[in-house]
Amino acid sequence: MIDALGGEQTYTYDAAGNRTRETDPSGKQTHYAYDADRRLEKITDGAGNETTFHYPDEPGSGQGARHQPVKIEYPTFERLLTYDRRGRVVAQTDRWLEGAQWREQTTRTTYDDRGNQIATEDPAQRTTEFAYDPLGRMITTTDALDHTTTYHYDNRDNLIGLTDANDNTHVFTFDRADRMNTEARPMGETTVYEYDDAGQLFARTDPVGNRAEYDYDDAGRRTEVRHYAAGNLNTPERTVTFSYDERGRLTGYDDGTLSGSYTYDDLGRKTEETVNYPGFSKTHEQSWHANGRQASLTAPDGTEYGFSWDDANRMESVTVPGEGVIAYTDYDWQQPSRVEYPGGTVRTTSYDGLQRHRTIEVVNASDQVLMDYDYTWEDTGNITKKDTEHGTYAYGYDNADRLTEASYPTFSAEEWTYDPLGNRLTDLRTGDEQWQYNDNNELLDSVDKSHEYDENGSLVAEYGPGGRLGRTFEYNAENRMSAVRDENNDLIAEYLYDPFGRRVCKIIYESDGDNPEATWYAYNDQGLMAELDELGNSSDFYLFPPNGLWSTDPILRKSGSSFYYYQVDHLGTPQQLVDGAGSVSHSREMRAFGETQQAGVEDRLRFPGQLYDQVNGFAYNYMRYYSPDVGRYSRRDPIGVRGDLTTFAYVRASPVSYFDEYGLKRSECCGSNEEKVVDTFCAGTVCNTYCDEVIICAYDVAYGAGWCTAGCLGLGFFFWNPFVALGCEALICVPKTAIDFVSCNKEYDRCLRECTEDKCTYCL
């Protein structure tokens, strides 16, 4: 097969028609071997890593059909699978060597007579139970703490109600075409959706009264969006137009303040992006290897960074002009054990069989140990201890994996309790008095501070002791934070966003509207790329891994003419900046929920996807702002209960092991930038499902688009980013909750089309 640029993808088959070799356009090969019964027996990648499949000797053995593997040997662990007589997996055991001892974890699944999954038992022997109505619809889920969520349906299988563990109900209504008409929060605030004759979302009105209207071309592509602020529905606050080429690719946008344009190669890969800011323009370019891996990034300042990949398409090097090469070597399957930086600093990492970090050591050219981490993991996948160069961190959890205690080398210890839904009830730092919430899970009182929200669930004011007014927050017609005022109602900051929700400008004022200082932001597909002054000069440039998660696991930062290399923890959260001479220019200690104490040069990156904002005290997290002192977001989740039933909590109160790079839903990743981890049999490839989440196809009616979590793509598509292709490789549509159940079924056909047979062995 020859592509539009002359790249050749070749396949070799045996006499039985089995594919035995695949060679990509860069000449990198994957080999396949089969047994006498034509069952896949072995896959060997370009680096020689082998995945081997074992099958039952006889059919009817209780181990599943002859084509179902009973053991899969991956390069770092093996998986044992037990089936019932209907071929369903009832037990899955992962085993790996730690030293001379085998360690194993078993997950068990129970089904009813109709084939519904009614219980799962995790490796810590904690059980989650599911119940169904006679039509096979999930009606309750009960977690290991005996907290139950209940789901209600109409006679067309639409989810019309969700009652959470605190007995508060979210209500949904649908039209005769099964399109969501309204979505009401437990206290009654309602969002209304309207559709045109073609079934496309025409308008959305939020509880405050802000309204968005959408226009489409004849191909169903959105061409214009008009955002009206509540109380002024005659004149839009912002109008955004979009343009496309004949192949349906977005070529430009204009919102009246910013405009952008995009160029693609003949394979549809973006090669150039230009953003026109007020007073200046910035362009970045990227080139590609023949097999689709990124070859280079030319930053807005003209600096070109190069990327090379090994025979298994793993990162091999990053070329930094004027500095040298960052070399990734000694891979342990998908993870580099050694990274060497310009100047001789070396990072050495060891992993367990599930590819989770065990140790991290960073040593400079003078053999000085700069960073020294040692992790202890329990069977639940939680980290219980972390030994570091500055002392020991210890963590405790409840049976819902919520963090209940943390001790630190220098900070005072912390303890927390939670209500059934996961809202923080007590915090050791505020004593035994309980925090207060309303039925919408909005935090009203955190003992030393009280909070006020608007009808959209956005924080509008904070009050100190005695009801003293603190900061107030304003929002635009798109419900994005647009301004911050101090206790005197003086304007201290304003924010602007592009049409995709990315914050592109922060304006800081010395006093009420005086002496404004603007910082502009530039992005690429990996996340934050540069901070710019009012003239377009770059103050800081950030480089993140190609194909990585959004603003996660940074590689380097360029400040002026100086380069600093990030040393990150298991999540990809920065812990140090090391310069080319091997000196630590920045170090930090962090509390579990992100409160940070820094030394050396300032660095604003926080948890994956976050950029700290000193003015409002929050961390900007793409779709929302995160408040580390209360461990919650400042506004309701834009995707509602699809992200978390509280719609406010950060990563379900488990920030040591998980993160949320988009500010929507926790990404359950066992390590930084892991494209392939430990779940989902996909043509022999172990794909990243972020450890314990099922792969879900979801759909958001507010944006008229679907997305898939996990599969080989990590996060396949999000509605606000048109540059990430909609796709599900290795789609498994097995929902954890009823809201995912409904979304999954409604969008299954669409996602299934993306789950091509040559990339996925099965789609459930």
mmCIF file of N, CA and C in Angstrom, residues 25 59 72 106 228 390 464 494 526 561 598 600 641 643 751 754:
data_model
loop_
_atom_site.group_PDB
_atom_site.id
_atom_site.type_symbol
_atom_site.label_atom_id
_atom_site.label_comp_id
_atom_site.label_asym_id
_atom_site.label_seq_id
_atom_site.Cartn_x
_atom_site.Cartn_y
_atom_site.Cartn_z
ATOM 1 N N PRO A 25 6.066 2.570 6.568
ATOM 2 C CA PRO A 25 6.780 3.368 5.564
ATOM 3 C C PRO A 25 8.186 3.779 5.966
ATOM 4 N N PRO A 59 -10.974 -28.217 23.607
ATOM 5 C CA PRO A 59 -12.177 -27.397 23.766
ATOM 6 C C PRO A 59 -13.064 -27.977 24.860
ATOM 7 N N ILE A 72 -1.176 -14.998 28.367
ATOM 8 C CA ILE A 72 -0.469 -14.098 27.458
ATOM 9 C C ILE A 72 0.800 -13.661 28.163
ATOM 10 N N THR A 106 -5.187 -10.444 41.014
ATOM 11 C CA THR A 106 -6.308 -11.099 40.350
ATOM 12 C C THR A 106 -7.560 -10.241 40.436
ATOM 13 N N TYR A 228 -23.883 34.486 23.225
ATOM 14 C CA TYR A 228 -24.625 35.618 23.772
ATOM 15 C C TYR A 228 -24.578 35.561 25.296
ATOM 16 N N HIS A 390 14.751 14.150 49.833
ATOM 17 C CA HIS A 390 14.465 15.071 50.930
ATOM 18 C C HIS A 390 13.559 14.456 51.986
ATOM 19 N N GLY A 464 -13.763 35.275 53.787
ATOM 20 C CA GLY A 464 -12.919 34.857 54.882
ATOM 21 C C GLY A 464 -13.668 34.813 56.197
ATOM 22 N N GLU A 494 -7.552 39.798 34.130
ATOM 23 C CA GLU A 494 -8.517 39.422 33.104
ATOM 24 C C GLU A 494 -7.925 38.289 32.274
ATOM 25 N N GLN A 526 0.491 19.264 21.659
ATOM 26 C CA GLN A 526 0.914 18.604 22.890
ATOM 27 C C GLN A 526 0.582 19.419 24.136
ATOM 28 N N SER A 561 17.824 32.584 26.680
ATOM 29 C CA SER A 561 18.746 31.704 25.954
ATOM 30 C C SER A 561 19.150 30.489 26.780
ATOM 31 N N GLN A 598 8.501 26.010 46.552
ATOM 32 C CA GLN A 598 9.558 26.012 45.546
ATOM 33 C C GLN A 598 10.855 26.595 46.090
ATOM 34 N N GLY A 600 14.663 28.109 44.186
ATOM 35 C CA GLY A 600 15.336 28.400 42.923
ATOM 36 C C GLY A 600 14.456 29.186 41.986
ATOM 37 N N VAL A 641 -21.828 14.804 34.951
ATOM 38 C CA VAL A 641 -21.557 13.595 35.725
ATOM 39 C C VAL A 641 -20.756 12.571 34.935
ATOM 40 N N GLY A 643 -17.810 13.017 33.994
ATOM 41 C CA GLY A 643 -16.449 13.090 34.503
ATOM 42 C C GLY A 643 -16.324 12.584 35.917
ATOM 43 N N CYS A 751 -18.336 4.688 16.849
ATOM 44 C CA CYS A 751 -16.994 4.346 17.299
ATOM 45 C C CYS A 751 -16.526 3.029 16.699
ATOM 46 N N GLU A 754 -14.536 3.097 13.638
ATOM 47 C CA GLU A 754 -13.141 3.491 13.779
ATOM 48 C C GLU A 754 -12.274 2.356 14.300
#
